Amino acid sequence: METYTLVVLLLAATIRVATPLLLAALGGLFSERAGVIALGLEGMMLGAAFAAAAVSAASGSAWLGLGAGIGTAVLLALVIAVAGVTFRGNQVVAAMAVNIMVAGLGPSLALAWFDLGGQTPQLNDAAQRFRELVWPGAEAARHTPLPGLLYAELLSGHSVIVYLAFALVPAAAWVLYRSRFGLRLRAVGENPSAVDTAGLSVTGLRYQAVVLSGVLCGVAGAYLSTAASSGFVRDMTAGKGYLALAALVFGNWRPWRTLGACLLFAFTDALATRLQGVPLPLVGVIPVQFVLALPYVLTVLLLAGFVGRAVAPAAIGQPYEKER
Amino acid sequence: MTEPGRLPKWVDYGLLPALNLLAALLLAGGIIRLMGESPVAALKLLADGAGGSPESIGYTLYYATNFIFTGLAVAVAYHAGLFNIGAEGQAYIGGLGTGLVCLAVGHWPFWIVLPLAILAGAAGGAAWAFVPAWLQARRGSHIVITTIMFNFIASALMTYLLVNVLIRPGQQSPETREFAAASFMPVLPFFGAPLNLAFVVALGVAALVWIFIWRTRWGYAWRVAGANPSAAVYAGIHPDRVTLGAMLLSGALAGLLGLNELMGAQHRILLDFPGGAGFVGIAVALMGRNHPVGIVASAILFGALVQGGSQLSFDMPRVNRDMVVVIQGLVILFCGALEHMFRAPLVAWYRRRLEQSNPQSAIRNPQS
């Protein structure tokens, strides 16, 4: 029974950790499938986390904060698109520029506006945060045998953004594989000149894809600062954007596999927190750093083709130059 | 890398970076205004904090030393057509090598320790760059992604080593014991700051990189492979070997950061000592147009930003050191990603000027 409770709690933690990863990774999926490198997930998420917390603190509404987060992330996405698509600059450089800029901008503005040493105020008011939704009967079910706890911890008890993130996986799969927009998006990432020949705008499609990744990163960032914690702190994404990119690569640029990768990475994270200093049978205490580095090692191994094969969109990172 | 047109050297290496920097500073000024402070006063404080006294100049050059190493690292890879985002991790592991030499044999005479420390730093950085390079050359893994992953792996590895293995017994904070005093980098006189011999080493390394890239057969091969990989194959150059060689040298250069930061200033290995210098190296290389002279100049500029920025945050409590990071990001944006934005109008302007002074060229280009 004790182990069972532990496992359920571990899985519940996995879901919570996976949510921002999943949102950002799905955003990156659209961007990369359209041929624009999604290295800016980190910066867009961090910018959104700051904006969401700042606006929520000032206005008292988590929903307004979410809107500000999405707006900020879209703005940053547009910076990447202007530099990388319109001016055909190096997309990697554009994304790194945004990441570095935002890493400084968040704490700077927070200090100037709130004077709390680079943080936003604590969001204590119930309306300032996205609270956990408790499903009907969850509290009563918690104390009943096996399935009760599962219901109370895994299905119930998450914020609305968590359910949104998981619902977005089939939606993303449908858009990508079943809709006209998705077909065009995939085409523009594989063979932009064919799309151009068909009379569609390569630039327009890539802008839509990058903005879409901004929207999703905006939700992810708002989740970090107004749902998973209560306020913005310096470097609060802590590499989650890069981890989301790794999950996307690990998921072979496909929505369902990306979900799997996000859950796997989140599980290692939740496990690492649990295993801190706990001796295991046979192996003893596993250093927590090894568990934390596991997603990166796995992604490198996958990229190297040692476990499966990762096939990136063919035109990724290449600016498209229209023929004259 | 398509060049939309040719520009004279003074425009390419002088005016263009200056315009880019100006745009970045103007935007940063706007942000400072947004914070309710005066941008002009902030710039004055920044300049004064970075160069107002021998001590502040010493600090500026001390920070610049780190950026010269990482800037050269990014530039060398860039010449070979590779984008090395992993300088941070390579500097971290390189510093481990340097630090281990100082811990093990730091009591030996300095002039024996120094070459060993340089070798160990270079070897550590090169080793950390080797795996992504090999994976790119032999297995086609995207080097940008793998070098990022290796930054995180380096960070996890170093945390593990410092917390569990190298930590000084009976101490809470994850640091090693102090190096033997004999292995400290000699501090340069006059400045009275952590400015040390590593700055001179960095200048020497920059000169060597210049000779290597523009005056040797290898450097030429790397530049050909970087500019046009398929032409390089026809010229008998092996792109795989170029990838491996360039990344090894790139990692080795980043790995030298420990000479300044550990041997010169901290005198022990501690958590996260590169402190983002690997990423600043990207800005430095882009702004210095990947040329050692430009890199040294822009490294000093970024050193001044860091030093002036810390002074600024003392005097203007509403502006903190993170503002410098914002400026770094803006410089990367304007010098790197948006380079065509200023470049194309400049090319047009320069062509028009040529045509006015020399009607012959107008005949060759009748439409304009």
XYZ file of C-alpha atoms in Angstrom:
692
model
C 0.000 0.000 0.000
C 2.818 2.351 0.922
C 4.621 1.750 -2.376
C 1.360 2.159 -4.227
C 0.843 5.614 -2.715
C 4.435 6.532 -3.599
C 4.004 5.434 -7.200
C 0.766 7.380 -7.593
C 2.320 10.503 -6.098
C 5.324 10.062 -8.395
C 3.052 9.825 -11.429
C 1.091 12.876 -10.320
C 4.356 14.815 -10.020
C 5.313 13.574 -13.465
C 2.137 15.055 -14.936
C 2.787 18.409 -13.313
C 6.430 18.549 -14.446
C 5.512 17.375 -17.942
C 2.927 20.108 -18.544
C 5.224 23.067 -19.364
C 7.556 20.748 -21.269
C 4.681 19.424 -23.318
C 3.265 22.857 -24.138
C 6.640 24.200 -25.203
C 7.529 21.050 -27.114
C 4.249 21.134 -29.068
C 4.938 24.788 -29.873
C 8.415 23.873 -31.017
C 6.934 21.062 -33.073
C 4.953 23.488 -35.237
C 7.931 25.801 -35.607
C 10.399 23.066 -36.522
C 7.963 21.299 -38.830
C 7.760 24.595 -40.750
C 11.560 24.717 -40.977
C 12.341 27.244 -38.241
C 14.672 26.013 -35.466
C 12.883 26.125 -32.116
C 15.804 27.171 -29.964
C 13.880 30.150 -28.634
C 11.437 28.107 -26.528
C 13.464 28.872 -23.404
C 13.356 32.634 -23.898
C 9.708 32.759 -24.921
C 8.715 30.683 -21.907
C 10.789 32.775 -19.507
C 9.428 36.023 -20.921
C 5.884 34.720 -20.596
C 6.517 33.549 -17.029
C 7.609 37.040 -16.081
C 4.799 38.846 -17.897
C 2.132 36.510 -16.522
C 3.319 36.902 -12.938
C 3.771 40.671 -13.264
C 0.341 41.291 -14.785
C -1.361 38.855 -12.448
C 0.235 40.592 -9.467
C -0.796 44.009 -10.722
C -4.300 43.178 -11.892
C -5.245 40.388 -9.532
C -6.369 38.125 -12.359
C -4.525 35.011 -13.416
C -6.386 35.057 -16.721
C -5.122 38.541 -17.563
C -1.677 37.257 -16.609
C -2.071 34.364 -19.011
C -3.041 36.807 -21.754
C 0.017 38.950 -21.039
C 2.215 35.851 -21.048
C 0.902 34.774 -24.426
C 1.250 38.315 -25.779
C 4.859 38.567 -24.617
C 5.832 35.180 -25.989
C 4.226 36.005 -29.335
C 6.123 39.281 -29.439
C 9.389 37.414 -28.843
C 8.362 34.857 -31.478
C 7.891 37.720 -33.905
C 11.407 38.976 -33.151
C 12.736 35.548 -34.081
C 10.553 35.453 -37.196
C 11.554 38.933 -38.362
C 15.250 38.154 -37.942
C 15.195 34.562 -39.117
C 12.490 34.590 -41.802
C 12.121 38.135 -43.151
C 15.761 39.192 -42.927
C 16.981 35.620 -43.498
C 19.405 35.854 -40.602
C 20.762 32.848 -38.765
C 17.840 31.337 -36.830
C 20.089 29.863 -34.155
C 21.627 33.262 -33.513
C 18.217 34.962 -33.431
C 16.869 32.462 -30.926
C 19.954 32.663 -28.697
C 19.677 36.450 -28.781
C 16.102 36.261 -27.521
C 17.007 33.718 -24.840
C 19.881 35.818 -23.501
C 17.971 39.090 -23.735
C 14.988 37.730 -21.820
C 17.221 36.141 -19.163
C 18.362 39.664 -18.328
C 15.146 41.526 -19.037
C 12.885 39.624 -16.635
C 14.868 40.301 -13.442
C 15.706 43.834 -14.626
C 12.097 44.888 -15.134
C 11.018 43.012 -12.012
C 13.530 44.965 -9.933
C 12.546 48.290 -11.453
C 8.804 47.734 -11.128
C 8.430 45.749 -7.903
C 11.714 46.426 -6.085
C 11.935 42.876 -4.727
C 15.433 41.938 -5.897
C 14.455 40.701 -9.350
C 11.300 38.786 -8.415
C 7.635 39.537 -8.769
C 5.466 39.753 -5.645
C 4.100 36.544 -4.165
C 0.748 35.709 -5.701
C -1.214 34.949 -2.552
C -4.690 35.842 -3.720
C -6.721 32.912 -5.049
C -7.656 34.760 -8.235
C -4.021 35.542 -9.031
C -3.129 31.905 -9.609
C -4.470 28.931 -11.484
C -5.675 26.681 -8.682
C -5.964 22.931 -8.739
C -9.403 21.815 -9.869
C -10.861 19.251 -7.526
C -13.120 16.836 -9.341
C -16.400 15.820 -7.747
C -15.937 13.245 -5.062
C -12.139 13.327 -5.216
C -11.674 14.021 -1.508
C -13.996 11.203 -0.541
C -12.396 8.837 -3.054
C -8.907 9.504 -1.691
C -9.575 7.314 1.314
C -11.205 4.442 -0.541
C -9.070 1.568 -1.866
C -6.898 1.528 -4.984
C -8.720 3.373 -7.760
C -9.787 6.131 -5.394
C -6.314 7.521 -4.909
C -5.660 7.247 -8.605
C -8.742 9.332 -9.264
C -7.926 11.889 -6.597
C -4.279 12.382 -7.466
C -3.905 11.615 -11.177
C -7.183 12.737 -12.731
C -8.305 15.346 -10.248
C -6.236 18.005 -8.585
C -4.496 19.750 -11.476
C -4.884 23.256 -12.795
C -6.850 23.880 -15.972
C -3.607 24.380 -17.947
C -2.564 20.789 -17.274
C -5.736 19.421 -18.865
C -5.334 21.871 -21.730
C -1.757 20.710 -22.385
C -2.738 17.066 -22.603
C -5.798 17.819 -24.714
C -3.549 19.677 -27.126
C -1.684 16.512 -28.112
C -4.504 14.982 -30.196
C -5.384 18.457 -31.414
C -1.829 19.047 -32.604
C -1.750 15.634 -34.250
C -5.011 16.388 -36.040
C -3.876 19.820 -37.208
C -0.541 18.495 -38.388
C -1.734 15.396 -40.221
C -5.391 15.985 -41.051
C -5.786 19.686 -41.775
C -4.845 21.655 -44.864
C -2.801 24.043 -42.728
C -0.835 21.126 -41.302
C -0.080 19.702 -44.718
C 1.213 23.060 -45.881
C 3.202 23.469 -42.692
C 4.920 20.138 -43.154
C 5.561 20.895 -46.812
C 7.191 24.214 -46.005
C 9.560 22.459 -43.635
C 10.500 19.774 -46.118
C 10.514 21.550 -49.454
C 9.750 25.265 -49.329
C 10.272 25.843 -53.047
C 7.502 23.354 -53.830
C 5.172 25.304 -51.559
C 6.234 28.512 -53.244
C 5.589 27.001 -56.678
C 2.087 26.060 -55.535
C 1.446 29.755 -54.974
C 1.554 29.745 -51.179
C 3.580 32.135 -49.094
C 6.554 30.431 -47.443
C 7.101 33.490 -45.280
C 3.460 33.632 -44.217
C 3.329 29.971 -43.246
C 6.557 30.205 -41.285
C 5.289 33.273 -39.447
C 2.097 31.437 -38.505
C 4.095 28.481 -37.238
C 6.474 30.598 -35.165
C 3.616 32.655 -33.711
C 1.828 29.424 -32.814
C 4.937 28.270 -30.964
C 4.888 31.623 -29.174
C 1.277 31.116 -28.077
C 2.017 27.686 -26.634
C 5.214 28.862 -24.924
C 3.178 31.708 -23.482
C 0.809 29.232 -21.848
C 3.793 27.186 -20.640
C 5.429 30.233 -19.091
C 2.209 31.350 -17.412
C 1.862 27.837 -15.995
C 5.327 28.057 -14.431
C 4.795 31.362 -12.644
C 1.052 31.391 -11.902
C 0.122 27.724 -11.515
C 3.155 25.625 -10.573
C 4.531 28.350 -8.299
C 3.346 31.692 -7.035
C 5.406 34.311 -8.814
C 8.379 34.853 -11.085
C 11.927 34.242 -9.930
C 15.189 34.712 -11.807
C 15.969 31.975 -14.357
C 12.755 30.199 -13.464
C 12.671 28.095 -16.646
C 16.121 26.669 -15.757
C 16.664 25.032 -19.143
C 13.104 23.683 -19.540
C 12.936 25.225 -23.008
C 16.003 23.319 -24.101
C 14.644 20.193 -22.452
C 11.408 20.673 -24.414
C 13.471 20.923 -27.594
C 15.231 17.718 -26.601
C 11.842 16.064 -26.013
C 10.704 17.205 -29.425
C 13.807 15.750 -31.052
C 13.464 12.624 -28.932
C 9.852 12.388 -30.084
C 11.068 12.453 -33.659
C 9.066 15.626 -34.453
C 5.737 13.788 -33.907
C 3.055 14.856 -31.388
C 2.331 11.527 -29.670
C 5.956 10.500 -29.407
C 6.776 13.972 -28.116
C 4.189 13.404 -25.384
C 5.969 10.166 -24.560
C 9.334 11.925 -24.406
C 7.946 14.692 -22.201
C 6.464 12.138 -19.802
C 9.732 10.205 -19.749
C 11.812 13.316 -19.052
C 9.348 14.545 -16.459
C 9.368 11.133 -14.810
C 13.175 11.176 -14.498
C 12.883 14.638 -12.973
C 10.224 13.585 -10.472
C 12.204 10.436 -9.719
C 15.394 12.418 -9.143
C 13.614 14.570 -6.585
C 12.270 11.476 -4.822
C 15.517 9.513 -4.950
C 17.625 12.226 -3.370
C 19.789 10.355 -0.884
C 17.568 7.248 -0.825
C 19.587 4.039 -1.170
C 18.271 1.602 -3.757
C 18.679 -2.173 -3.632
C 21.763 -3.448 -5.554
C 23.063 -0.021 -6.698
C 23.009 2.039 -3.505
C 22.495 5.797 -3.651
C 22.321 7.114 -7.208
C 23.684 10.660 -7.491
C 20.751 12.882 -8.355
C 22.810 14.672 -11.034
C 23.068 11.485 -13.058
C 19.304 11.105 -13.125
C 18.889 14.772 -14.070
C 21.399 14.464 -16.930
C 19.657 11.379 -18.271
C 17.268 13.177 -20.698
C 20.173 15.002 -22.329
C 22.266 11.847 -22.610
C 19.328 9.931 -24.079
C 18.689 12.677 -26.635
C 22.333 12.708 -27.714
C 22.260 8.934 -28.075
C 19.095 9.147 -30.148
C 20.515 11.891 -32.341
C 23.567 9.740 -32.889
C 21.328 6.938 -34.093
C 22.316 4.556 -31.316
C 18.708 4.241 -30.139
C 16.378 4.557 -33.095
C 16.828 7.269 -35.647
C 15.799 10.924 -35.494
C 14.842 12.432 -38.842
C 14.600 16.215 -38.786
C 12.517 18.213 -41.288
C 14.674 18.575 -44.400
C 14.670 22.366 -44.709
C 15.189 23.130 -41.020
C 17.233 26.219 -40.304
C 17.559 27.214 -43.931
C 16.296 30.658 -44.827
C 14.178 30.535 -47.965
C 15.220 32.763 -50.796
C 12.556 33.285 -53.401
C 13.704 32.763 -56.972
C 13.395 35.745 -59.253
C 26.395 32.667 -46.149
C 25.373 34.742 -49.120
C 27.008 38.129 -49.307
C 24.512 40.585 -50.714
C 27.317 42.864 -51.870
C 30.850 43.967 -51.293
C 31.742 46.692 -48.854
C 35.088 48.328 -48.171
C 36.849 47.130 -45.039
C 36.211 50.229 -42.956
C 32.471 49.809 -43.455
C 32.483 46.067 -42.898
C 34.682 46.025 -39.800
C 34.055 49.510 -38.440
C 30.819 51.202 -39.442
C 28.597 48.118 -39.510
C 29.450 46.842 -35.993
C 29.226 50.417 -34.722
C 25.729 50.792 -36.186
C 24.720 47.437 -34.693
C 26.038 48.424 -31.283
C 24.302 51.776 -31.532
C 20.974 50.120 -32.290
C 21.437 47.754 -29.330
C 22.359 50.612 -26.986
C 19.428 52.738 -28.169
C 17.002 49.912 -27.402
C 18.677 49.309 -24.048
C 18.352 53.033 -23.355
C 14.644 52.788 -24.069
C 14.357 49.950 -21.567
C 16.206 51.987 -18.922
C 13.789 54.828 -19.553
C 10.979 52.313 -19.044
C 12.459 51.616 -15.616
C 12.222 55.281 -14.801
C 15.906 56.153 -14.994
C 17.826 58.426 -17.336
C 19.634 56.510 -20.112
C 22.254 59.245 -20.520
C 23.113 59.222 -16.828
C 23.235 55.419 -16.931
C 25.647 55.445 -19.857
C 27.871 57.947 -18.047
C 27.931 55.802 -14.909
C 28.622 52.739 -17.043
C 31.563 54.352 -18.839
C 32.949 55.724 -15.596
C 32.573 52.400 -13.837
C 34.365 50.587 -16.647
C 37.262 52.944 -17.317
C 37.298 55.671 -14.683
C 40.236 54.389 -12.640
C 43.151 51.996 -13.099
C 41.330 49.514 -10.904
C 38.154 49.585 -12.981
C 40.196 49.230 -16.179
C 41.891 46.247 -14.553
C 38.518 44.641 -13.841
C 37.323 45.386 -17.372
C 40.345 43.640 -18.866
C 40.019 40.764 -16.405
C 36.450 40.093 -17.564
C 37.547 40.631 -21.171
C 40.115 37.825 -20.816
C 37.354 35.232 -20.356
C 35.481 36.629 -23.332
C 38.569 36.567 -25.585
C 38.928 32.839 -24.974
C 35.269 32.012 -25.570
C 34.938 34.495 -28.455
C 37.900 32.893 -30.227
C 36.333 29.488 -29.595
C 33.062 30.449 -31.256
C 34.871 32.188 -34.128
C 37.166 29.283 -34.990
C 34.183 26.944 -35.276
C 32.280 29.571 -37.262
C 35.058 29.825 -39.852
C 34.639 26.105 -40.438
C 30.892 26.570 -40.847
C 30.000 25.221 -37.398
C 27.996 26.881 -34.681
C 29.427 26.010 -31.294
C 26.934 26.857 -28.559
C 28.823 24.546 -26.227
C 31.652 26.892 -25.249
C 30.086 27.191 -21.794
C 30.372 23.474 -21.096
C 33.784 23.230 -22.751
C 35.069 26.070 -20.570
C 33.623 24.305 -17.522
C 35.353 20.986 -18.241
C 38.536 22.701 -19.422
C 38.637 24.580 -16.151
C 38.329 21.243 -14.366
C 41.544 20.146 -16.115
C 43.357 23.342 -15.193
C 42.092 23.152 -11.638
C 43.095 19.517 -11.199
C 46.649 20.334 -12.326
C 46.810 23.157 -9.793
C 45.416 20.924 -7.046
C 47.786 18.064 -7.828
C 51.081 19.777 -8.570
C 50.370 23.412 -7.642
C 53.383 23.535 -5.348
C 55.777 22.940 -8.239
C 57.591 25.920 -9.768
C 55.099 28.160 -11.594
C 56.789 27.915 -14.977
C 56.293 24.158 -14.944
C 52.702 24.388 -13.669
C 51.643 26.966 -16.265
C 52.274 24.883 -19.401
C 50.716 21.861 -17.694
C 47.657 23.909 -16.741
C 47.332 25.264 -20.279
C 47.599 21.768 -21.723
C 45.096 20.340 -19.255
C 42.616 23.169 -19.855
C 42.869 22.810 -23.614
C 42.599 19.034 -23.366
C 39.502 19.208 -21.156
C 37.724 21.670 -23.442
C 38.719 19.751 -26.561
C 37.543 16.475 -25.055
C 34.146 17.978 -24.271
C 33.881 19.292 -27.850
C 35.067 16.034 -29.356
C 31.919 14.002 -28.772
C 29.515 16.467 -30.465
C 32.079 16.951 -33.252
C 32.450 13.231 -33.811
C 28.690 12.754 -33.765
C 28.261 15.517 -36.339
C 31.037 14.229 -38.595
C 30.278 10.524 -38.456
C 26.610 10.224 -37.483
C 25.164 13.477 -38.774
C 23.777 14.675 -35.421
C 22.995 18.372 -35.424
C 25.916 20.029 -33.623
C 23.825 22.881 -32.240
C 21.573 20.477 -30.361
C 24.352 18.187 -29.172
C 26.542 21.041 -27.901
C 23.567 22.409 -25.920
C 22.937 18.979 -24.450
C 26.615 18.773 -23.530
C 26.379 22.064 -21.647
C 23.758 20.504 -19.397
C 25.665 17.248 -19.073
C 28.818 19.194 -18.139
C 26.880 21.117 -15.543
C 25.466 17.923 -14.003
C 28.890 16.250 -14.050
C 30.628 19.193 -12.408
C 27.930 19.505 -9.751
C 28.357 15.826 -8.984
C 32.154 16.084 -8.817
C 32.149 19.201 -6.668
C 29.444 17.997 -4.296
C 30.625 14.407 -3.906
C 34.266 14.059 -4.911
C 36.302 17.240 -5.015
C 34.700 19.092 -2.120
C 37.063 20.111 0.644
C 36.310 17.830 3.597
C 34.456 19.414 6.455
C 33.021 22.188 4.318
C 29.461 22.950 3.273
C 29.793 24.878 0.017
C 30.719 22.737 -3.016
C 34.248 24.029 -3.676
C 37.679 22.453 -3.710
C 40.445 23.497 -1.350
C 42.494 26.520 -2.370
C 45.324 25.935 -4.857
C 48.905 26.187 -3.583
C 49.998 29.828 -3.716
C 52.827 28.971 -6.121
C 50.266 28.185 -8.843
C 48.460 31.546 -8.700
C 48.666 33.509 -11.940
C 50.918 36.544 -11.371
C 48.767 39.655 -11.101
C 49.721 42.392 -13.542
C 51.149 45.413 -11.717
C 49.616 48.918 -11.652
C 45.943 47.915 -11.967
C 45.473 46.446 -8.517
C 42.719 44.123 -9.698
C 42.424 40.446 -10.558
C 43.896 41.304 -13.973
C 46.608 38.703 -14.403
C 49.018 37.018 -16.767
C 46.120 35.147 -18.397
C 45.240 38.370 -20.240
C 48.660 38.284 -21.906
C 48.178 34.588 -22.669
C 44.806 35.435 -24.245
C 46.364 38.090 -26.486
C 49.060 35.628 -27.538
C 46.461 32.967 -28.288
C 44.485 35.493 -30.357
C 47.603 36.188 -32.430
C 48.194 32.460 -32.903
C 44.593 31.986 -34.013
C 45.024 34.780 -36.563
C 48.151 33.102 -37.979
C 46.425 29.749 -38.000
C 43.242 30.855 -39.749
C 44.757 33.171 -42.365
C 48.334 31.998 -42.815
C 48.286 28.199 -42.734
C 47.066 25.528 -45.098
C 44.773 24.086 -42.428
C 43.168 27.406 -41.716
C 42.585 27.889 -45.408
C 41.019 24.434 -45.711
C 38.713 25.170 -42.774
C 37.580 28.446 -44.271
C 36.897 26.799 -47.630
C 34.912 24.034 -45.969
C 32.993 26.630 -43.982
C 32.188 28.818 -46.969
C 31.324 26.080 -49.425
C 31.402 22.454 -48.268
C 30.829 20.951 -51.727
C 33.611 23.025 -53.288
C 35.839 21.879 -50.458
C 35.236 18.244 -51.341
C 36.276 18.913 -54.953
C 39.393 20.651 -53.651
C 40.359 17.478 -51.802
C 39.360 18.700 -48.358
C 37.647 16.230 -46.040
C 34.720 18.026 -44.367
C 34.620 15.428 -41.587
C 38.211 16.091 -40.631
C 37.571 19.829 -40.728
C 34.591 19.407 -38.394
C 36.651 17.359 -35.961
C 39.701 19.618 -36.117
C 37.783 22.871 -35.839
C 35.680 21.685 -32.913
C 38.731 20.333 -31.091
C 40.505 23.671 -31.436
C 37.311 25.525 -30.537
C 36.842 23.474 -27.390
C 40.511 23.838 -26.480
C 40.275 27.621 -26.728
C 37.171 27.717 -24.537
C 38.926 25.375 -22.110
C 41.565 28.020 -21.395
C 39.054 30.159 -19.496
C 40.126 28.452 -16.258
C 43.581 30.048 -16.549
C 42.031 33.442 -15.886
C 39.029 32.587 -13.755
C 40.495 29.816 -11.574
C 44.286 30.270 -11.567
C 44.010 34.034 -11.814
C 41.109 34.969 -9.586
C 39.235 32.272 -7.639
C 42.193 30.001 -6.812
C 39.852 27.008 -6.400
C 37.289 25.135 -8.478
C 33.749 26.225 -7.687
C 30.268 25.776 -9.081
C 29.403 27.487 -12.365
C 32.629 29.480 -12.629
C 32.236 30.144 -16.397
C 29.179 32.212 -15.441
C 27.749 32.504 -18.946
C 31.033 33.523 -20.624
C 30.451 30.784 -23.192
C 27.302 32.542 -24.352
C 28.894 35.979 -24.250
C 31.493 34.458 -26.588
C 28.782 34.197 -29.245
C 28.117 37.941 -29.011
C 31.841 38.706 -28.961
C 32.562 36.610 -32.053
C 29.625 38.028 -33.986
C 30.463 41.596 -33.153
C 34.165 41.072 -33.803
C 33.285 39.679 -37.244
C 35.131 36.472 -36.267
C 38.473 38.227 -36.615
C 40.931 37.996 -33.685
C 41.501 41.766 -33.642
C 37.755 42.393 -33.662
C 37.264 39.719 -31.008
C 39.815 41.267 -28.640
C 38.197 44.674 -29.167
C 34.649 43.465 -28.611
C 35.744 41.286 -25.670
C 37.098 44.435 -24.021
C 33.819 46.180 -24.806
C 31.845 43.380 -23.167
C 34.275 43.338 -20.244
C 33.582 47.044 -19.857
C 29.833 46.358 -19.940
C 30.116 43.779 -17.169
C 32.386 45.913 -14.995
C 30.518 49.144 -15.712
C 27.246 47.327 -15.153
C 28.163 46.260 -11.636
C 29.185 49.846 -10.876
C 25.913 51.055 -12.386
C 23.849 48.790 -10.150
C 25.552 50.322 -7.086
C 24.761 53.879 -8.094
C 21.367 53.306 -9.684
C 19.538 50.870 -7.448
C 16.669 50.461 -9.898
C 19.000 49.132 -12.597
C 20.688 45.822 -11.812
C 23.512 43.842 -13.373
C 21.072 41.864 -15.492
C 20.744 44.919 -17.716
C 24.169 43.984 -19.100
C 22.783 40.598 -20.103
C 19.988 42.393 -21.962
C 22.560 44.430 -23.879
C 24.475 41.249 -24.725
C 21.306 39.726 -26.124
C 20.547 42.834 -28.144
C 24.069 42.879 -29.570
C 23.695 39.245 -30.639
C 20.369 40.130 -32.220
C 21.645 43.099 -34.197
C 25.157 41.881 -35.059
C 24.166 38.321 -35.774
C 20.570 37.689 -36.648
C 19.738 41.083 -38.123
C 23.047 41.734 -39.878
C 21.327 41.938 -43.252
C 19.016 44.656 -41.970
C 21.746 47.283 -41.929
C 23.948 45.596 -44.490
C 21.600 45.752 -47.474
C 20.911 49.519 -47.236
C 24.628 50.141 -46.687
C 25.501 48.190 -49.825
C 22.934 50.198 -51.800
C 24.239 53.448 -50.353
C 27.827 52.539 -51.131
C 27.004 51.546 -54.709
C 25.186 54.827 -55.297
C 28.187 56.709 -53.955
C 30.493 54.793 -56.270
C 28.305 55.572 -59.251
C 28.245 59.264 -58.467
C 32.004 59.519 -58.216
C 32.617 57.115 -61.087
C 30.011 57.147 -63.916
C 31.722 54.142 -65.534
C 30.212 51.776 -62.980
C 26.738 53.232 -63.626
C 26.958 52.121 -67.250
C 27.648 48.580 -66.142
C 24.499 48.637 -64.037
C 21.955 50.546 -66.148
C 18.755 49.749 -64.220
C 19.685 51.661 -61.084
